[in-house]
């Protein structure tokens, strides 16, 4: 049976199945006939069987039934059915074998993979049927034909070395999985702190670390916290101005924009040595700011106010209190009661300036206690 005869037989059966005629039915029938003829010519098994005509009719009806299946489903449900079928085929293969992805994460990968796969199928459809590069299915029957071709294309068996064969879509999904970046562990503290050393600097500039910082900066959902943070920054800038540290202000503004150290160096015109010196000076003034007259604002923002035991859990707080001298315990008690520095000075027999120094030393001790506990954990 030649191509024209087979095409006419397919068209007759197709016309009987369609409720209403389709202007694209003849073209679809001809494409199915040509595809079947190509398959039969390339298959040695079919050529040696002596039943080529029977194979032509069987394959043509199989292709026709598959197209009619998607035609009856309609464009919307047909897409859903095809998408669900292909998704189930690649679900295990679209990510690394030992990756621990949630269903939602794997679903996102499948969506990304199939978008590219559908484009590949459309190109293959145009190529194998010698269609123009601008061809796109427009009628419901043409769309059904394309979806049937997509299913067959995905299920094609590709022979691999060792007489092993695999479905084409599975091979594509495995290649897609190999192109995915491996899971990356990011140290949260290193991502947000000032990098120390070349290795830490490289890690802080990695794409994963930048994503972590952007996410942390973006997720400021508490308006009260945002207002408090802005107030801390504003008062820190005022403090730096009062200390004549304009270069520290420039450094702070650039750090708040989450710029990497090399970018800051280029903007401020600093050498590596000058940047290290600026960082040390900046750190000194920030610590002084946090432990002097602005300590209450800073500790409130950090969630480490006196009402919160300076940020320590109860057992650690009890240990901290046990290490304080009688004078330090009295100072802490007076601060908690809301007494002013002048009142505290009168109570413990010293000057207000000495009160500030002793309180700063106590905050330093609390800071060391918190960090020592964190490092031990």
XYZ file of C-alpha atoms in Angstrom:
377
model
C 0.000 0.000 0.000
C 1.540 3.299 -1.081
C 1.407 6.510 0.908
C -1.556 7.963 -0.993
C -3.703 4.838 -0.524
C -2.853 4.612 3.171
C -3.595 8.316 3.601
C -7.046 7.912 1.989
C -7.885 4.973 4.261
C -6.813 6.928 7.353
C -8.855 9.938 6.186
C -11.965 7.780 5.742
C -11.680 6.342 9.265
C -10.864 9.760 10.680
C -13.911 11.366 9.028
C -16.156 8.660 10.480
C -14.854 9.329 14.012
C -15.083 13.121 13.911
C -18.437 14.619 14.821
C -17.833 17.477 12.426
C -15.412 17.850 9.565
C -12.006 19.404 10.053
C -10.158 21.354 7.396
C -6.874 19.924 8.676
C -8.029 16.253 8.551
C -6.443 15.592 5.144
C -3.077 17.026 6.187
C -3.113 15.041 9.446
C -3.976 11.813 7.585
C -1.139 12.381 5.110
C 1.382 13.005 7.902
C 0.327 9.829 9.712
C 0.671 7.841 6.484
C 4.165 9.211 5.808
C 5.281 8.491 9.373
C 3.998 4.904 9.205
C 5.702 4.383 5.837
C 8.999 5.672 7.235
C 8.765 3.366 10.271
C 8.022 0.318 8.118
C 10.931 1.048 5.769
C 13.442 1.448 8.598
C 12.334 -1.659 10.520
C 14.127 -4.822 9.404
C 11.719 -6.882 11.479
C 8.706 -5.522 9.587
C 10.411 -5.854 6.181
C 11.384 -9.488 6.892
C 7.946 -10.399 8.238
C 6.318 -10.436 4.812
C 3.304 -8.619 6.283
C 4.215 -5.018 5.580
C 0.644 -4.075 4.559
C -0.747 -5.463 7.810
C 1.844 -3.546 9.820
C 1.021 -0.340 7.938
C -2.675 -0.588 8.798
C -1.992 -1.566 12.432
C 0.482 1.281 13.048
C -1.695 3.813 11.225
C -4.748 2.892 13.309
C -2.693 3.042 16.489
C -1.479 6.552 15.627
C -4.990 7.554 14.614
C -6.552 6.236 17.847
C -4.013 8.089 19.954
C -4.750 11.367 18.141
C -8.488 10.800 18.514
C -7.994 10.130 22.227
C -6.525 13.620 22.728
C -9.092 15.106 20.323
C -11.976 13.788 22.450
C -10.360 15.043 25.646
C -10.200 18.548 24.226
C -7.327 20.990 24.265
C -7.465 21.740 27.997
C -7.968 18.244 29.431
C -5.672 16.798 26.781
C -2.812 18.996 27.961
C -3.516 18.021 31.575
C -3.549 14.307 30.723
C -0.316 14.483 28.710
C 1.446 16.628 31.295
C 0.477 14.264 34.124
C 1.662 11.245 32.159
C 5.056 12.750 31.311
C 5.490 14.062 34.873
C 5.036 10.579 36.318
C 7.650 9.231 33.874
C 10.356 11.707 34.924
C 9.481 12.191 38.613
C 12.339 9.998 39.911
C 14.866 11.092 37.293
C 14.569 14.888 37.206
C 16.745 15.397 40.315
C 19.953 13.875 41.702
C 19.529 10.316 42.992
C 20.273 11.158 46.645
C 18.735 14.632 46.728
C 16.240 15.194 49.539
C 13.764 17.411 47.764
C 10.239 18.094 48.915
C 7.361 17.347 46.561
C 7.002 21.074 45.774
C 10.706 21.428 44.929
C 10.616 18.362 42.671
C 7.387 19.609 41.061
C 9.126 22.905 40.209
C 12.007 21.018 38.580
C 9.561 18.921 36.545
C 7.806 22.072 35.300
C 11.137 23.599 34.227
C 12.227 20.383 32.493
C 8.965 19.805 30.606
C 8.845 23.371 29.289
C 12.129 22.717 27.514
C 11.047 19.208 26.456
C 7.883 20.504 24.756
C 10.012 22.892 22.699
C 12.293 20.007 21.688
C 9.254 17.919 20.625
C 7.829 20.714 18.485
C 11.169 21.049 16.683
C 11.303 17.278 16.151
C 7.720 17.303 14.830
C 8.574 20.019 12.290
C 11.780 18.239 11.276
C 10.354 14.737 10.872
C 7.280 15.908 8.944
C 9.280 18.437 6.910
C 7.176 21.313 8.222
C 8.203 24.987 8.048
C 10.047 26.360 11.089
C 7.102 28.620 11.852
C 4.532 25.807 12.015
C 2.345 25.720 15.154
C -0.762 23.535 15.741
C -3.831 25.745 15.279
C -6.896 23.493 15.000
C -8.090 21.084 17.680
C -7.157 18.105 15.499
C -3.656 19.444 14.835
C -3.153 19.984 18.556
C -4.341 16.425 19.244
C -1.894 15.154 16.602
C 0.949 17.091 18.240
C 0.094 15.749 21.719
C -0.025 12.168 20.381
C 3.354 12.717 18.702
C 4.720 14.106 21.995
C 3.681 10.954 23.866
C 5.239 8.662 21.230
C 8.393 10.787 21.066
C 8.808 10.648 24.862
C 8.420 6.844 24.872
C 10.905 6.144 22.088
C 13.486 3.584 23.181
C 17.103 4.672 22.739
C 19.672 1.881 22.570
C 22.688 2.421 24.809
C 26.013 0.558 25.047
C 25.669 -2.954 26.434
C 22.341 -3.610 24.664
C 20.603 -1.531 27.276
C 17.811 0.780 26.133
C 15.902 3.561 27.835
C 12.997 5.873 27.054
C 14.076 9.125 25.454
C 12.315 11.361 27.995
C 14.031 9.553 30.879
C 17.439 10.145 29.286
C 16.582 13.816 28.829
C 15.469 14.081 32.482
C 18.676 12.427 33.697
C 20.708 14.902 31.660
C 18.650 17.730 33.124
C 19.349 16.440 36.656
C 23.100 16.308 35.995
C 22.977 19.965 34.982
C 21.432 21.006 38.297
C 23.848 22.509 40.865
C 24.564 20.269 43.865
C 23.000 21.060 47.227
C 25.021 23.768 48.971
C 25.569 24.153 52.709
C 25.845 27.758 53.832
C 27.076 28.889 57.230
C 24.462 31.489 58.197
C 26.828 33.321 60.564
C 29.555 33.572 57.913
C 26.977 34.777 55.407
C 26.060 37.812 57.517
C 29.282 38.610 59.391
C 32.399 40.353 58.136
C 34.567 37.788 56.307
C 37.952 36.991 57.846
C 40.579 35.475 55.597
C 40.579 34.624 51.902
C 38.448 31.449 52.223
C 35.724 33.256 54.155
C 35.852 36.100 51.648
C 35.331 33.688 48.723
C 32.461 31.967 50.534
C 30.778 35.260 51.386
C 30.800 36.200 47.700
C 29.320 32.873 46.537
C 25.920 32.896 44.852
C 24.395 30.785 47.638
C 25.613 33.154 50.376
C 24.295 36.150 48.445
C 20.891 34.464 48.145
C 20.845 33.846 51.907
C 21.677 37.497 52.629
C 19.066 38.770 50.159
C 16.443 36.486 51.695
C 17.292 37.612 55.226
C 17.204 41.271 54.225
C 13.939 40.864 52.306
C 12.072 39.070 55.085
C 11.691 42.048 57.404
C 7.997 41.542 57.960
C 7.713 43.164 61.397
C 7.131 46.930 60.921
C 8.122 47.639 64.537
C 11.433 45.858 64.032
C 12.039 47.772 60.807
C 11.418 51.093 62.590
C 13.750 50.099 65.421
C 16.443 49.019 62.983
C 16.220 52.333 61.112
C 16.487 54.206 64.418
C 19.609 52.229 65.396
C 21.204 52.999 62.020
C 20.309 56.692 62.227
C 21.740 57.070 65.739
C 24.850 55.084 64.822
C 25.464 57.479 61.922
C 24.990 60.449 64.258
C 27.446 58.899 66.716
C 30.034 58.314 63.973
C 29.612 61.914 62.834
C 30.225 63.142 66.385
C 33.415 61.076 66.461
C 34.626 62.463 63.122
C 34.433 59.054 61.430
C 33.015 60.009 58.029
C 34.821 57.129 56.282
C 33.153 54.699 58.696
C 29.778 56.172 57.698
C 30.579 55.603 54.013
C 31.590 52.028 54.837
C 28.358 51.453 56.785
C 26.167 52.760 53.958
C 27.847 50.444 51.450
C 27.619 47.432 53.790
C 23.893 48.083 54.208
C 23.624 47.713 50.417
C 25.147 44.220 50.815
C 28.130 44.998 48.584
C 31.096 42.640 48.603
C 34.443 43.793 50.001
C 36.125 44.217 46.564
C 33.223 46.421 45.414
C 33.535 48.557 48.561
C 37.295 48.811 48.018
C 36.752 50.033 44.465
C 34.113 52.619 45.434
C 36.101 54.000 48.396
C 39.471 53.653 46.674
C 40.944 51.428 49.407
C 43.782 48.968 49.345
C 43.364 45.643 51.159
C 45.430 46.959 54.089
C 43.439 50.196 54.294
C 40.193 48.209 54.266
C 41.376 45.991 57.138
C 42.258 49.065 59.180
C 38.883 50.660 58.385
C 37.052 47.488 59.379
C 38.871 47.363 62.735
C 38.103 51.017 63.408
C 34.487 50.555 62.387
C 34.135 47.518 64.663
C 35.659 49.434 67.582
C 33.180 52.304 67.228
C 30.186 49.977 66.755
C 31.084 48.106 69.956
C 31.588 51.389 71.792
C 28.230 52.634 70.493
C 26.496 49.427 71.604
C 27.907 49.561 75.141
C 27.727 53.267 75.884
C 24.713 55.587 76.055
C 22.943 53.711 73.235
C 23.145 50.274 74.821
C 19.417 50.115 75.638
C 18.342 50.858 72.060
C 20.784 48.337 70.600
C 19.912 45.580 73.064
C 16.214 46.169 72.524
C 16.700 45.757 68.769
C 18.756 42.581 69.290
C 16.177 41.119 71.654
C 18.726 41.162 74.477
C 17.347 43.876 76.782
C 17.441 43.660 80.579
C 13.883 42.342 80.559
C 15.205 39.484 78.415
C 18.183 38.716 80.688
C 20.572 40.382 78.198
C 19.724 37.691 75.636
C 20.608 34.691 77.827
C 18.451 31.653 78.649
C 17.555 31.224 82.334
C 20.281 28.730 83.306
C 22.990 30.736 81.564
C 21.657 33.918 83.193
C 21.867 32.329 86.655
C 25.481 31.307 85.967
C 26.257 34.820 84.759
C 24.788 36.383 87.912
C 26.848 34.010 90.055
C 30.059 35.319 88.466
C 29.272 38.982 89.209
C 30.754 40.868 92.124
C 28.467 42.432 94.745
C 28.969 45.859 93.198
C 28.126 44.553 89.695
C 25.002 42.840 91.011
C 23.946 46.098 92.688
C 24.639 48.017 89.471
C 22.549 45.536 87.484
C 19.709 45.776 90.011
C 19.699 49.578 89.860
C 19.748 49.567 86.044
C 16.793 47.189 86.028
C 14.872 49.489 88.353
C 15.269 52.323 85.823
C 17.569 54.506 87.936
C 19.560 57.180 86.116
C 23.360 57.229 86.042
C 23.396 60.138 88.503
C 21.201 58.217 90.957
C 23.313 55.084 90.585
C 26.486 57.100 91.111
C 25.100 58.495 94.354
C 24.051 54.999 95.490
C 27.375 53.214 94.842
C 29.545 56.232 95.709
C 31.190 57.049 92.353
C 30.869 59.527 89.471
C 28.359 59.165 86.601
C 31.323 58.685 84.237
C 32.520 55.742 86.322
C 29.001 54.290 86.259
C 29.072 54.315 82.467
C 32.482 52.624 82.373
C 31.440 49.948 84.872
C 28.185 49.304 83.027
C 30.057 49.023 79.738
C 32.381 46.463 81.349
C 29.368 44.499 82.609
C 27.827 44.454 79.110
C 31.185 43.268 77.765
C 31.132 40.443 80.308
C 27.576 39.512 79.265
C 28.616 39.521 75.601
C 31.537 37.182 76.334
C 29.259 34.881 78.333
C 26.749 34.628 75.472
C 29.417 33.955 72.865
C 31.284 31.430 75.006
C 28.061 29.481 75.473
C 27.319 29.600 71.730
C 30.798 28.353 70.798
C 30.562 25.462 73.265
C 27.272 24.381 71.682
